[in-house]
Short mmCIF file of C-alpha atoms and ligand atoms in Angstrom, two decimals:
data_model
loop_
_atom_site.label_atom_id
_atom_site.label_comp_id
_atom_site.label_asym_id
_atom_site.label_seq_id
_atom_site.Cartn_x
_atom_site.Cartn_y
_atom_site.Cartn_z
CA MET A 1 -6.28 -1.41 -32.81
CA THR A 2 -6.89 -3.19 -29.47
CA PRO A 3 -9.37 -1.26 -27.32
CA PRO A 4 -7.97 0.14 -24.02
CA THR A 5 -8.35 -1.84 -20.80
CA ASN A 6 -10.67 -0.07 -18.36
CA ILE A 7 -9.35 -0.41 -14.82
CA LEU A 8 -11.29 0.49 -11.69
CA VAL A 9 -8.76 1.48 -9.01
CA THR A 10 -10.20 1.61 -5.50
CA GLY A 11 -8.45 3.80 -2.91
CA GLY A 12 -6.61 5.61 -5.69
CA ALA A 13 -6.43 8.89 -3.75
CA GLY A 14 -4.33 7.29 -0.99
CA PHE A 15 -0.57 6.81 -0.77
CA ILE A 16 0.07 3.70 -2.87
CA GLY A 17 -3.05 3.83 -5.06
CA SER A 18 -2.33 7.39 -6.21
CA HIS A 19 1.24 6.45 -7.08
CA TYR A 20 -0.04 3.50 -9.09
CA VAL A 21 -2.41 5.78 -11.05
CA ARG A 22 0.18 8.56 -11.56
CA THR A 23 2.68 5.97 -12.80
CA LEU A 24 0.40 4.13 -15.24
CA LEU A 25 -0.90 7.40 -16.71
CA GLY A 26 2.50 9.10 -16.48
CA PRO A 27 5.07 9.97 -19.14
CA PRO A 28 5.62 7.09 -21.61
CA MET A 29 9.32 6.81 -20.70
CA LEU A 30 8.41 5.43 -17.23
CA PRO A 31 8.75 1.62 -17.26
CA GLU A 32 5.25 1.12 -15.82
CA SER A 33 3.41 3.76 -17.85
CA ARG A 34 0.63 2.27 -19.96
CA GLU A 35 -0.89 3.93 -22.98
CA ASP A 36 -3.44 1.12 -23.36
CA VAL A 37 -5.38 1.71 -20.11
CA ARG A 38 -8.14 4.00 -18.88
CA ILE A 39 -8.47 4.39 -15.12
CA THR A 40 -11.40 5.27 -12.89
CA VAL A 41 -10.53 5.92 -9.25
CA LEU A 42 -13.22 5.11 -6.67
CA ASP A 43 -12.30 6.67 -3.33
CA LYS A 44 -14.26 7.68 -0.23
CA LEU A 45 -11.69 10.37 0.63
CA THR A 46 -11.26 9.41 4.26
CA TYR A 47 -8.60 11.29 6.27
CA ALA A 48 -6.01 9.28 4.25
CA GLY A 49 -7.39 10.09 0.79
CA ASN A 50 -6.32 13.33 -0.81
CA PRO A 51 -7.63 14.44 -4.23
CA ALA A 52 -4.49 16.58 -4.66
CA ASN A 53 -2.51 13.33 -4.95
CA LEU A 54 -4.14 12.92 -8.38
CA ASP A 55 -3.62 16.48 -9.66
CA SER A 56 -0.96 15.46 -12.16
CA VAL A 57 -3.35 13.11 -14.01
CA ARG A 58 -6.61 15.01 -13.54
CA ASP A 59 -6.55 16.42 -17.08
CA SER A 60 -5.70 13.13 -18.73
CA GLY A 61 -8.46 11.98 -21.07
CA ARG A 62 -7.84 8.47 -19.69
CA PHE A 63 -8.66 9.35 -16.05
CA ALA A 64 -11.89 9.71 -14.11
CA PHE A 65 -12.59 10.15 -10.40
CA VAL A 66 -15.64 8.96 -8.47
CA HIS A 67 -16.12 10.01 -4.87
CA GLY A 68 -17.75 7.04 -3.15
CA ASP A 69 -17.60 4.08 -0.81
CA ILE A 70 -16.62 0.53 -1.78
CA CYS A 71 -19.40 -0.64 0.57
CA ASP A 72 -22.05 1.13 -1.55
CA THR A 73 -23.51 -1.86 -3.41
CA GLY A 74 -25.39 0.15 -6.07
CA LEU A 75 -22.47 2.41 -6.93
CA VAL A 76 -19.97 -0.47 -6.96
CA ASP A 77 -22.25 -2.51 -9.20
CA GLU A 78 -22.59 0.32 -11.70
CA LEU A 79 -18.84 1.02 -11.78
CA VAL A 80 -17.67 -2.59 -11.94
CA ALA A 81 -20.09 -3.23 -14.83
CA ALA A 82 -18.33 -0.52 -16.83
CA HIS A 83 -14.77 -1.84 -16.28
CA ASP A 84 -12.64 -4.78 -17.40
CA GLN A 85 -10.39 -5.08 -14.35
CA VAL A 86 -10.23 -4.02 -10.70
CA VAL A 87 -7.10 -3.11 -8.75
CA HIS A 88 -8.19 -2.91 -5.14
CA PHE A 89 -6.18 -0.69 -2.77
CA ALA A 90 -8.98 0.88 -0.68
CA ALA A 91 -8.61 0.04 2.99
CA GLU A 92 -8.31 1.38 6.46
CA SER A 93 -4.55 0.91 6.64
CA HIS A 94 -3.11 2.06 9.96
CA VAL A 95 -2.50 -0.59 12.65
CA ASP A 96 -2.60 1.89 15.56
CA ARG A 97 -6.05 3.12 14.54
CA SER A 98 -7.28 -0.50 14.37
CA ILE A 99 -6.14 -1.00 17.98
CA VAL A 100 -8.22 1.99 19.07
CA GLY A 101 -11.27 0.66 17.19
CA GLY A 102 -11.62 -2.06 14.58
CA GLY A 103 -15.20 -1.46 13.35
CA GLU A 104 -14.32 0.69 10.36
CA PHE A 105 -11.57 -1.79 9.44
CA VAL A 106 -14.04 -4.68 9.26
CA ARG A 107 -16.51 -2.56 7.31
CA THR A 108 -14.12 -1.29 4.65
CA ASN A 109 -11.52 -4.05 4.47
CA VAL A 110 -13.85 -7.04 4.74
CA VAL A 111 -17.36 -5.93 3.74
CA GLY A 112 -16.03 -3.51 1.10
CA THR A 113 -13.89 -6.23 -0.49
CA GLN A 114 -16.85 -8.62 -0.47
CA THR A 115 -19.02 -5.95 -2.15
CA LEU A 116 -16.44 -5.52 -4.92
CA LEU A 117 -16.00 -9.27 -5.40
CA ASP A 118 -19.78 -9.82 -5.62
CA ALA A 119 -19.98 -7.19 -8.36
CA ALA A 120 -16.88 -8.60 -10.11
CA LEU A 121 -18.56 -11.98 -10.25
CA ARG A 122 -21.91 -10.58 -11.47
CA HIS A 123 -20.24 -8.71 -14.31
CA GLY A 124 -17.57 -11.26 -15.23
CA ILE A 125 -14.64 -8.98 -14.49
CA GLU A 126 -11.50 -10.09 -16.35
CA THR A 127 -8.96 -9.69 -13.51
CA PHE A 128 -9.24 -8.63 -9.85
CA VAL A 129 -5.97 -7.66 -8.13
CA HIS A 130 -6.34 -7.59 -4.35
CA VAL A 131 -3.55 -5.58 -2.67
CA SER A 132 -2.69 -7.07 0.70
CA THR A 133 0.15 -7.05 3.21
CA ASP A 134 2.95 -9.19 4.66
CA GLU A 135 1.32 -8.60 8.07
CA VAL A 136 -1.22 -11.35 7.31
CA TYR A 137 1.50 -13.97 7.91
CA GLY A 138 2.29 -12.66 11.40
CA SER A 139 5.73 -12.36 12.96
CA VAL A 140 8.74 -14.45 11.85
CA ASP A 141 11.93 -14.58 13.95
CA GLU A 142 14.17 -16.09 11.29
CA GLY A 143 13.91 -16.67 7.56
CA SER A 144 11.05 -15.41 5.38
CA TRP A 145 7.48 -16.47 4.74
CA THR A 146 6.61 -17.89 1.34
CA GLU A 147 3.11 -17.57 -0.14
CA ARG A 148 2.31 -21.08 1.12
CA GLU A 149 2.53 -20.07 4.79
CA PRO A 150 -0.74 -20.21 6.75
CA LEU A 151 -2.03 -16.80 7.86
CA ARG A 152 -1.58 -15.80 11.51
CA PRO A 153 -2.44 -12.11 11.69
CA SER A 154 -1.92 -10.34 15.03
CA SER A 155 -3.54 -6.90 14.86
CA PRO A 156 -7.17 -6.07 14.10
CA TYR A 157 -5.86 -4.42 10.89
CA SER A 158 -3.99 -7.50 9.66
CA ALA A 159 -6.89 -9.75 10.70
CA THR A 160 -9.21 -7.80 8.39
CA LYS A 161 -6.66 -7.95 5.57
CA ALA A 162 -6.24 -11.72 6.07
CA SER A 163 -10.03 -12.11 6.01
CA SER A 164 -10.31 -10.20 2.76
CA ASP A 165 -7.42 -12.19 1.20
CA LEU A 166 -9.20 -15.43 2.00
CA ILE A 167 -12.55 -14.16 0.76
CA ALA A 168 -10.89 -13.02 -2.48
CA LEU A 169 -9.13 -16.37 -2.98
CA ALA A 170 -12.37 -18.21 -2.19
CA HIS A 171 -13.97 -16.37 -5.13
CA HIS A 172 -11.32 -17.88 -7.35
CA ARG A 173 -11.64 -21.40 -5.95
CA THR A 174 -15.42 -21.43 -5.75
CA HIS A 175 -16.44 -19.37 -8.76
CA GLY A 176 -13.33 -19.34 -10.97
CA LEU A 177 -13.02 -15.54 -10.75
CA ASP A 178 -9.55 -14.38 -11.84
CA VAL A 179 -8.36 -13.06 -8.47
CA ARG A 180 -4.66 -12.31 -7.85
CA VAL A 181 -3.41 -11.34 -4.39
CA THR A 182 -0.25 -9.34 -3.64
CA ARG A 183 1.33 -9.24 -0.16
CA CYS A 184 3.87 -6.49 0.20
CA SER A 185 6.17 -5.29 2.95
CA ASN A 186 6.27 -1.76 4.46
CA ASN A 187 6.04 0.91 1.77
CA TYR A 188 7.78 4.27 1.87
CA GLY A 189 8.04 7.27 -0.46
CA HIS A 190 6.43 10.63 -1.17
CA HIS A 191 2.72 11.43 -0.58
CA GLN A 192 2.40 9.11 2.45
CA TYR A 193 0.03 10.43 5.10
CA PRO A 194 2.18 11.45 8.10
CA GLU A 195 1.01 8.84 10.59
CA LYS A 196 3.19 5.85 9.60
CA LEU A 197 6.79 5.74 10.84
CA ILE A 198 8.80 7.30 8.02
CA PRO A 199 6.57 10.30 7.16
CA LEU A 200 5.63 10.82 10.83
CA PHE A 201 9.27 10.96 11.92
CA ILE A 202 10.34 13.17 8.99
CA THR A 203 7.54 15.69 9.53
CA ASN A 204 7.99 15.68 13.33
CA LEU A 205 11.68 16.45 12.91
CA MET A 206 10.93 19.17 10.35
CA ALA A 207 8.41 20.70 12.78
CA GLY A 208 11.01 20.63 15.62
CA ARG A 209 9.22 17.85 17.50
CA LYS A 210 10.45 14.58 18.97
CA VAL A 211 9.87 11.21 17.31
CA PRO A 212 8.05 8.48 19.28
CA LEU A 213 10.01 5.20 19.11
CA TYR A 214 8.00 2.17 20.23
CA GLY A 215 9.43 -0.11 22.96
CA ASP A 216 13.07 -1.11 22.55
CA GLY A 217 13.03 -0.19 18.84
CA ARG A 218 14.18 -3.68 17.86
CA ASN A 219 11.15 -4.52 15.69
CA VAL A 220 12.31 -5.32 12.18
CA ARG A 221 10.57 -4.40 8.93
CA ASP A 222 11.47 -4.83 5.27
CA TRP A 223 11.21 -1.52 3.39
CA LEU A 224 9.77 -1.31 -0.11
CA HIS A 225 9.79 1.88 -2.19
CA ILE A 226 6.42 2.69 -3.82
CA ASP A 227 8.05 2.62 -7.30
CA ASP A 228 9.05 -1.00 -6.70
CA HIS A 229 5.64 -1.85 -5.27
CA VAL A 230 3.96 -0.42 -8.39
CA GLN A 231 6.33 -2.48 -10.53
CA GLY A 232 5.26 -5.64 -8.64
CA ILE A 233 1.52 -4.89 -8.82
CA GLU A 234 1.73 -4.15 -12.55
CA LEU A 235 3.58 -7.42 -13.20
CA VAL A 236 0.88 -9.28 -11.31
CA ARG A 237 -1.97 -7.46 -13.08
CA ALA A 238 -0.52 -7.92 -16.56
CA GLN A 239 1.25 -11.29 -16.31
CA GLY A 240 0.21 -13.00 -13.08
CA CYS A 241 -1.86 -16.16 -12.83
CA PRO A 242 -5.47 -16.45 -11.60
CA GLY A 243 -5.80 -17.64 -8.01
CA GLU A 244 -2.14 -16.98 -7.19
CA VAL A 245 -0.59 -15.01 -4.32
CA TYR A 246 2.61 -13.01 -4.87
CA ASN A 247 4.84 -11.60 -2.13
CA ILE A 248 6.48 -8.26 -2.94
CA GLY A 249 9.40 -7.08 -0.80
CA GLY A 250 12.00 -4.34 -1.05
CA GLY A 251 15.02 -6.21 0.32
CA THR A 252 16.06 -3.66 2.98
CA GLU A 253 15.50 -5.05 6.49
CA LEU A 254 16.04 -2.58 9.31
CA SER A 255 15.12 -2.41 12.96
CA ASN A 256 13.06 0.64 13.85
CA ARG A 257 16.08 1.86 15.82
CA GLU A 258 18.36 1.65 12.78
CA LEU A 259 15.75 3.35 10.62
CA THR A 260 15.31 6.13 13.20
CA GLU A 261 19.07 6.75 13.23
CA ARG A 262 19.06 7.11 9.45
CA LEU A 263 16.13 9.52 9.58
CA LEU A 264 17.80 11.60 12.30
CA ASP A 265 20.93 11.81 10.10
CA GLU A 266 18.93 12.76 7.00
CA CYS A 267 17.05 15.48 8.90
CA GLY A 268 20.13 16.80 10.75
CA ALA A 269 18.76 15.88 14.21
CA GLY A 270 20.44 14.16 17.17
CA PRO A 271 19.48 11.29 19.52
CA ASP A 272 17.84 13.77 21.92
CA SER A 273 15.01 14.07 19.36
CA VAL A 274 13.91 10.52 20.17
CA GLU A 275 11.18 9.93 22.74
CA HIS A 276 10.94 6.31 23.90
CA VAL A 277 7.26 5.39 24.26
CA ALA A 278 5.42 2.26 25.45
CA ASP A 279 5.38 -0.47 22.83
CA ARG A 280 2.38 -0.91 20.53
CA LYS A 281 0.01 -3.57 21.91
CA GLY A 282 0.67 -6.97 20.32
CA HIS A 283 3.55 -5.49 18.29
CA ASP A 284 4.89 -8.13 15.87
CA HIS A 285 8.67 -8.46 16.15
CA ARG A 286 9.61 -9.04 12.52
CA TYR A 287 7.99 -9.40 9.10
CA SER A 288 9.85 -10.86 6.17
CA VAL A 289 8.55 -12.16 2.86
CA ASP A 290 10.28 -14.51 0.43
CA CYS A 291 9.93 -12.98 -3.05
CA THR A 292 11.39 -15.87 -5.05
CA LYS A 293 8.06 -16.55 -6.78
CA ILE A 294 7.46 -13.08 -8.26
CA ARG A 295 11.15 -12.76 -9.17
CA ALA A 296 11.31 -16.14 -10.90
CA GLN A 297 7.86 -16.19 -12.53
CA LEU A 298 7.31 -12.52 -13.42
CA GLY A 299 10.83 -11.02 -13.46
CA TYR A 300 10.29 -8.65 -10.51
CA ALA A 301 13.45 -6.91 -9.28
CA PRO A 302 13.41 -3.88 -6.96
CA ARG A 303 15.19 -0.96 -8.65
CA ARG A 304 15.36 1.65 -5.90
CA ASP A 305 18.41 1.97 -3.65
CA PHE A 306 17.19 2.46 -0.08
CA ALA A 307 19.64 5.18 1.02
CA GLU A 308 19.07 7.23 -2.12
CA ALA A 309 15.27 6.80 -2.09
CA LEU A 310 15.06 7.67 1.63
CA ALA A 311 17.03 10.89 1.03
CA GLU A 312 14.70 11.68 -1.90
CA THR A 313 11.66 11.06 0.35
CA VAL A 314 13.03 13.42 3.02
CA ARG A 315 13.62 16.06 0.32
CA TRP A 316 10.04 15.68 -0.92
CA TYR A 317 8.58 16.36 2.54
CA HIS A 318 10.97 19.30 2.87
CA ASP A 319 9.85 20.75 -0.48
CA ASN A 320 6.14 20.02 0.04
CA ARG A 321 5.44 21.38 3.52
CA ALA A 322 2.02 22.72 2.53
CA TRP A 323 0.95 19.17 1.54
CA TRP A 324 1.57 17.73 5.02
CA GLU A 325 1.16 20.75 7.28
CA SER A 326 -2.56 20.86 6.55
CA PHE A 327 -2.95 17.37 8.12
CA ARG A 328 -1.11 18.09 11.36
CA VAL A 329 -2.72 19.15 14.60
P1 NAD B 1 -3.90 4.82 2.56
O1 NAD B 1 -4.47 4.75 3.94
O2 NAD B 1 -2.87 5.84 2.24
O3 NAD B 1 -5.07 5.00 1.49
C1 NAD B 1 -6.27 4.29 1.56
C2 NAD B 1 -7.23 4.91 0.56
O4 NAD B 1 -8.46 4.17 0.60
C3 NAD B 1 -7.57 6.36 0.89
O5 NAD B 1 -7.53 7.15 -0.29
C4 NAD B 1 -8.99 6.29 1.43
O6 NAD B 1 -9.74 7.47 1.22
C5 NAD B 1 -9.54 5.09 0.67
N1 NAD B 1 -10.66 4.45 1.36
C6 NAD B 1 -10.73 4.08 2.65
N2 NAD B 1 -11.94 3.53 2.91
C7 NAD B 1 -12.62 3.54 1.75
C8 NAD B 1 -13.92 3.10 1.38
N3 NAD B 1 -14.75 2.54 2.27
N4 NAD B 1 -14.31 3.25 0.11
C9 NAD B 1 -13.49 3.83 -0.82
N5 NAD B 1 -12.26 4.29 -0.51
C10 NAD B 1 -11.82 4.13 0.75
O7 NAD B 1 -3.35 3.34 2.29
P2 NAD B 1 -2.06 2.87 1.48
O8 NAD B 1 -0.90 2.94 2.38
O9 NAD B 1 -2.03 3.56 0.18
O10 NAD B 1 -2.42 1.34 1.30
C11 NAD B 1 -3.09 0.86 0.13
C12 NAD B 1 -3.29 -0.63 0.26
O11 NAD B 1 -2.03 -1.28 0.44
C13 NAD B 1 -4.16 -1.03 1.46
O12 NAD B 1 -5.01 -2.08 1.07
C14 NAD B 1 -3.15 -1.52 2.50
O13 NAD B 1 -3.71 -2.48 3.34
C15 NAD B 1 -2.06 -2.10 1.60
N6 NAD B 1 -0.73 -2.08 2.20
C16 NAD B 1 -0.13 -0.90 2.55
C17 NAD B 1 1.17 -0.93 3.09
C18 NAD B 1 1.90 0.34 3.44
O14 NAD B 1 3.06 0.25 3.86
N7 NAD B 1 1.32 1.52 3.30
C19 NAD B 1 1.82 -2.14 3.30
C20 NAD B 1 1.15 -3.31 2.96
C21 NAD B 1 -0.10 -3.27 2.38
#
């Protein structure tokens, strides 16, 4: 029998990382569940990391949790040495926080990634999947960026992600390390910390508060359900090519205004619940990624219908008030 693959998942107590872990270790009927993997989560448990997100897999014999920092060289070295692959989600992930102060973003997103890559190289890690973002390409008025587009990040957050992408890819080009980079669009779904648009607006409306809409609300984003993102990451981990970048999109482009209207409808609120606030500094107008490569080469195809998955997300926040109320001030 082939021995299991040991995967170190960084940031696995956050929104996307925890969904990745729950899915791989979940019931065998799920398309992305994997009986041939063991997972160790390394997470610092910042404000965005929640151990409860991993409750459903805690008793699995194929799961372990380590509370720690990806910048801790000794700890990272020890953990990487004991694993075959790394799937790297850990990051400071909220653009608005990076505008207030970028120091922690550089530390975790750049220095932390470098620390992991150094260890991966020392221990000859088999595959290193670096989870990045469409924001590294910058704004696009028309059409969609392919993976060949030069990076033009705008915010301190996306600048740190672009830096870490390039450092990761340099480890492939210089040292031959099997690094694979994914660049996804805006994720949505359950268990997302209520600071990003969808969970913030849902929980504000459920708490009887207004929702803050930036500027004229015309900024456009492509929405990707976490199930589809996990599908894309798994395809890249299992079948992707070393040194390659793969865009992962959801295929539902909406302006923030259109999205807000849908959320108001789902939550039974009216237009008077919207508070127009000053635009985010340096706010990119539109992100859009061309996903032809991952579709053609790895067979990626988003499965979730946006309207249905948004309604399901609203229901989850409705049914799990205790999960998000503890975070709110
Ligand atoms: P998140 O903020 O929900 O979770 C981040 C996790 O990383 C948390 O559990 C946190 O505790 C952990 N972490 C932070 N600093 C750490 C450190 N120094 N050491 C160890 N752990 C640390 O983020 P998310 O939304 O799940 O995003 C995951 C990844 O996907 C990030 O790399 C992000 O840049 C990328 N991404 C997210 C989106 C999105 O829409 N959420 C879109 C594109 C790309």
